[in-house]
Structures are given as C-alpha cells and as structure tokens.
Short mmCIF file of C-alpha atoms in Angstrom, two decimals:
data_model
loop_
_atom_site.label_atom_id
_atom_site.label_comp_id
_atom_site.label_asym_id
_atom_site.label_seq_id
_atom_site.Cartn_x
_atom_site.Cartn_y
_atom_site.Cartn_z
CA UNK A 1 0.00 0.00 0.00
CA UNK A 2 2.81 2.36 0.93
CA UNK A 3 4.66 1.44 -2.24
CA UNK A 4 1.65 2.28 -4.36
CA UNK A 5 1.26 5.66 -2.66
CA UNK A 6 4.94 6.37 -3.31
CA UNK A 7 4.53 5.55 -7.00
CA UNK A 8 1.51 7.85 -7.18
CA UNK A 9 3.48 10.69 -5.64
CA UNK A 10 6.41 10.19 -7.99
CA UNK A 11 4.03 10.03 -10.97
CA UNK A 12 2.30 13.21 -9.84
CA UNK A 13 5.65 15.01 -9.51
CA UNK A 14 6.66 13.89 -13.00
CA UNK A 15 3.38 15.14 -14.47
CA UNK A 16 3.74 18.48 -12.66
CA UNK A 17 7.30 18.80 -13.96
CA UNK A 18 6.16 18.11 -17.53
CA UNK A 19 3.34 20.64 -17.21
CA UNK A 20 5.74 23.29 -15.90
CA UNK A 21 8.20 22.61 -18.73
CA UNK A 22 5.47 22.90 -21.37
CA UNK A 23 4.18 26.09 -19.76
CA UNK A 24 7.67 27.56 -19.74
CA UNK A 25 8.17 26.75 -23.41
CA UNK A 26 4.83 28.33 -24.27
CA UNK A 27 5.84 31.38 -22.25
CA UNK A 28 9.05 31.73 -24.23
CA UNK A 29 7.35 31.16 -27.56
CA UNK A 30 4.44 33.49 -27.05
CA UNK A 31 5.49 36.18 -24.63
CA UNK A 32 3.12 35.85 -21.67
CA UNK A 33 0.80 33.22 -23.01
CA UNK A 34 -1.54 35.46 -25.05
CA UNK A 35 -1.79 35.80 -28.82
CA UNK A 36 1.45 36.98 -30.37
CA UNK A 37 2.91 38.01 -33.70
CA UNK A 38 6.21 36.60 -34.87
CA UNK A 39 8.70 39.00 -36.44
CA UNK A 40 12.40 38.72 -37.16
CA UNK A 41 15.50 40.78 -37.69
CA UNK A 42 18.96 40.15 -39.12
CA UNK A 43 22.24 41.43 -37.75
CA UNK A 44 25.92 41.09 -38.55
CA UNK A 45 26.86 41.72 -34.92
CA UNK A 46 27.74 39.14 -32.33
CA UNK A 47 24.69 38.10 -30.33
CA UNK A 48 26.77 37.03 -27.34
CA UNK A 49 24.68 37.60 -24.22
CA UNK A 50 21.35 37.39 -26.06
CA UNK A 51 19.45 34.19 -25.31
CA UNK A 52 16.11 32.66 -26.20
CA UNK A 53 13.61 34.07 -23.73
CA UNK A 54 15.31 37.47 -23.55
CA UNK A 55 12.83 40.36 -23.39
CA UNK A 56 11.90 42.56 -26.33
CA UNK A 57 11.27 46.11 -25.15
CA UNK A 58 9.89 49.29 -26.61
CA UNK A 59 11.29 52.27 -24.72
CA UNK A 60 11.73 50.14 -21.63
CA UNK A 61 8.32 48.45 -21.81
CA UNK A 62 8.43 44.67 -22.27
CA UNK A 63 6.31 43.76 -25.31
CA UNK A 64 7.63 40.32 -26.26
CA UNK A 65 10.25 37.60 -26.02
CA UNK A 66 13.03 36.23 -28.20
CA UNK A 67 11.99 32.82 -29.51
CA UNK A 68 14.85 31.81 -31.82
CA UNK A 69 18.47 32.72 -32.50
CA UNK A 70 20.48 31.18 -35.31
CA UNK A 71 22.22 31.66 -38.62
CA UNK A 72 19.92 33.02 -41.30
CA UNK A 73 21.57 30.95 -44.04
CA UNK A 74 20.97 27.77 -42.04
CA UNK A 75 17.33 28.67 -41.40
CA UNK A 76 16.55 29.53 -45.02
CA UNK A 77 19.05 27.35 -46.86
CA UNK A 78 22.12 27.97 -48.97
CA UNK A 79 21.68 30.14 -52.09
CA UNK A 80 22.15 28.52 -55.48
CA UNK A 81 25.30 30.43 -56.32
CA UNK A 82 27.84 32.25 -54.21
CA UNK A 83 28.58 35.84 -55.12
CA UNK A 84 29.32 38.96 -53.13
CA UNK A 85 25.69 39.43 -52.07
CA UNK A 86 25.13 35.75 -51.38
CA UNK A 87 28.32 35.51 -49.32
CA UNK A 88 27.12 38.43 -47.21
CA UNK A 89 24.02 36.42 -46.33
CA UNK A 90 26.18 33.92 -44.47
CA UNK A 91 27.21 36.73 -42.12
CA UNK A 92 23.63 37.38 -41.00
CA UNK A 93 22.37 36.18 -37.65
CA UNK A 94 18.63 35.59 -37.41
CA UNK A 95 16.83 36.79 -34.30
CA UNK A 96 13.15 35.87 -34.22
CA UNK A 97 10.82 37.12 -31.53
CA UNK A 98 7.14 37.13 -30.57
CA UNK A 99 5.38 40.42 -29.89
CA UNK A 100 2.31 40.40 -27.67
CA UNK A 101 -0.71 41.43 -29.71
CA UNK A 102 -2.34 43.01 -26.69
CA UNK A 103 0.56 45.49 -26.63
CA UNK A 104 0.05 46.26 -30.33
CA UNK A 105 -3.74 46.37 -30.53
CA UNK A 106 -3.91 50.17 -30.87
CA UNK A 107 -0.74 50.50 -32.93
CA UNK A 108 -0.40 50.62 -36.73
CA UNK A 109 0.61 47.48 -38.58
CA UNK A 110 4.17 46.22 -38.23
CA UNK A 111 4.81 47.10 -41.89
CA UNK A 112 3.57 50.67 -41.36
CA UNK A 113 5.69 51.12 -38.25
CA UNK A 114 8.75 49.86 -40.15
CA UNK A 115 8.09 52.46 -42.85
CA UNK A 116 7.84 55.08 -40.11
CA UNK A 117 11.29 54.16 -38.80
CA UNK A 118 10.82 51.27 -36.39
CA UNK A 119 14.15 49.49 -35.95
CA UNK A 120 15.61 46.76 -33.74
CA UNK A 121 18.80 47.04 -31.72
CA UNK A 122 20.62 44.60 -29.44
CA UNK A 123 21.12 46.44 -26.17
CA UNK A 124 23.13 45.56 -23.08
CA UNK A 125 21.32 45.39 -19.77
CA UNK A 126 23.61 47.23 -17.40
CA UNK A 127 26.99 45.64 -16.73
CA UNK A 128 25.69 42.09 -16.39
CA UNK A 129 26.55 41.04 -19.94
CA UNK A 130 22.90 40.11 -20.54
CA UNK A 131 21.36 41.58 -23.69
CA UNK A 132 17.83 42.19 -24.90
CA UNK A 133 16.19 43.44 -28.11
CA UNK A 134 15.15 47.08 -28.08
CA UNK A 135 12.60 48.41 -30.56
CA UNK A 136 12.29 52.11 -31.23
CA UNK A 137 11.75 54.67 -33.96
CA UNK A 138 15.11 56.07 -35.04
CA UNK A 139 15.94 59.26 -36.95
CA UNK A 140 17.38 58.85 -40.44
CA UNK A 141 15.91 55.35 -40.57
CA UNK A 142 16.49 55.31 -44.33
CA UNK A 143 20.17 54.71 -43.54
CA UNK A 144 19.20 51.31 -42.18
CA UNK A 145 16.92 49.70 -44.80
CA UNK A 146 17.92 46.19 -43.84
CA UNK A 147 19.81 43.66 -45.98
CA UNK A 148 18.51 42.43 -49.32
CA UNK A 149 18.19 38.66 -49.05
CA UNK A 150 17.58 35.93 -51.61
CA UNK A 151 14.88 34.17 -49.60
CA UNK A 152 11.32 35.08 -48.70
CA UNK A 153 11.17 35.71 -44.94
CA UNK A 154 8.59 33.74 -43.02
CA UNK A 155 7.69 36.78 -40.91
CA UNK A 156 7.80 40.58 -41.15
CA UNK A 157 11.40 41.78 -40.95
CA UNK A 158 12.28 44.73 -38.74
CA UNK A 159 15.63 46.14 -39.96
CA UNK A 160 18.33 46.34 -37.32
CA UNK A 161 20.59 49.23 -36.39
CA UNK A 162 24.07 48.89 -34.88
CA UNK A 163 24.28 48.71 -31.12
CA UNK A 164 25.89 51.54 -29.18
CA UNK A 165 28.99 49.42 -28.57
CA UNK A 166 29.34 48.71 -32.29
CA UNK A 167 28.87 52.37 -33.20
CA UNK A 168 31.59 53.42 -30.72
CA UNK A 169 33.95 50.71 -31.97
CA UNK A 170 33.32 51.67 -35.61
CA UNK A 171 33.94 55.35 -34.87
CA UNK A 172 37.18 54.48 -33.05
CA UNK A 173 38.37 52.30 -35.96
CA UNK A 174 37.60 55.07 -38.45
CA UNK A 175 39.51 57.56 -36.30
CA UNK A 176 42.53 55.25 -36.14
CA UNK A 177 42.43 54.79 -39.93
CA UNK A 178 42.32 58.55 -40.46
CA UNK A 179 45.19 59.12 -38.04
CA UNK A 180 47.19 56.47 -39.90
CA UNK A 181 46.83 58.51 -43.09
CA UNK A 182 47.99 61.73 -41.45
CA UNK A 183 51.64 62.53 -42.48
CA UNK A 184 52.86 63.11 -38.93
CA UNK A 185 56.54 63.17 -39.85
CA UNK A 186 55.95 65.83 -42.48
CA UNK A 187 53.87 67.90 -40.07
CA UNK A 188 56.55 67.68 -37.37
CA UNK A 189 59.21 68.65 -39.91
CA UNK A 190 57.17 71.65 -41.11
CA UNK A 191 56.46 72.82 -37.55
CA UNK A 192 60.13 72.48 -36.68
CA UNK A 193 61.10 74.53 -39.73
CA UNK A 194 58.58 77.26 -38.82
CA UNK A 195 59.83 77.43 -35.24
CA UNK A 196 63.44 77.61 -36.44
CA UNK A 197 62.53 80.43 -38.83
CA UNK A 198 60.76 82.34 -36.06
CA UNK A 199 63.72 81.88 -33.73
CA UNK A 200 66.14 83.07 -36.41
CA UNK A 201 64.06 86.15 -37.21
CA UNK A 202 63.76 86.99 -33.50
CA UNK A 203 67.52 86.62 -33.07
CA UNK A 204 68.22 88.85 -36.09
CA UNK A 205 65.79 91.48 -34.74
CA UNK A 206 67.53 91.52 -31.35
CA UNK A 207 70.92 92.01 -33.02
CA UNK A 208 69.56 94.86 -35.14
CA UNK A 209 68.18 96.65 -32.07
CA UNK A 210 71.49 96.24 -30.28
#
C-alpha cells in the first residue's frame, strides 16, 4: 500500500514537472501566453549575451520575447550560387521574436511602423553582460533599410541598427584609420622649420636693435 502511494506521488511530480516545462516553453514562444505576432530581424553583430527568452522592449516596456536565434543561411538554406551578395548572407544572424498582440492592438501594422522608422537594436542590460532586443523609432531610418536577401522571410522583418557598442567601436576604428593617413613626420618637420625660422628672425631682430 505504501509502495503504491509512493509511486503515485512520484508520478504526480513527473506530471507536474512536464506541465511546468510545457508552460515555460509556451511562455518563451508566445510572450506571456496570449496571442502573439512573430517577427524577425537580421544582424551582422555578435549576439553574445542574447538568449532565447530574452525580453523585447519598446522604450523600456516589455512587449515580447526572443523565440529563436540562429544563422539566417541555415534557417533559409544555402543560395544557389555564391557571389558577393550571397556571401554576405552567411554573415547574418537571425533573431526571431514574438510580440504580444495586446501590446500592439492600438498600434499601426508592423509594416507601417517599419516604414515610419521602427528598428531593432541589441542592447546591453547594465553591466551584467545580458542583452535584450530594443525596438524604437530612429531618426534617419532610411540609412538602415535592412539587408537584401535571396529568400522570402517567413515573418515581417524589422531592420536592425548597430548597437551603441558597435557604433563606438566603428567610430574608433575610423579615427585610427584617419590618423594612420595623417603625415605626422611631415607635419613635425614643417612645424620644426617654422619654429626655427621664427627663432632666427627673432635673433636677427635683437641684433639689429642692439
């Protein structure tokens, strides 16, 4: 009798564990359990620190969850021929996420918002190394039209913009490249010649006064 009760308890615990696991997966796939809309974005940045289940936020408000992270070329297959554009597709990382429809019920369509400048950005959450997807309307959105791909996306594609870290790193690299092109030796030589000329003229003027 005791053995049977033990088996029943173990079975109940297993069923509860399965139910919790299924609920957690549904939570990750559909935000908070309500109806959701799947969208995706592509980025050439590293997605280190961004995991499935990470929040999607609009100006700090959580409106969805990341449901899938992977290589876009693996998800959609290899193009028939490899050229410059096709090779660039292999550099794209696919980030797919579910947006809660209840958070979008009074908003324009995803396509309209994209036309109005809605963009996705991978953003760091403090100093923890954990990232999330931030959605916002950006100025000069035409600069970030999103990549042209050879496949037909399964969901609406929100173009991505570089993260703040990437923008700072790119600006620093451009500055270093510009400094490398500056003829420092010639500039130093010219400045030295000017200073020598000024010193000579000052010395000649002092002798003339004397």
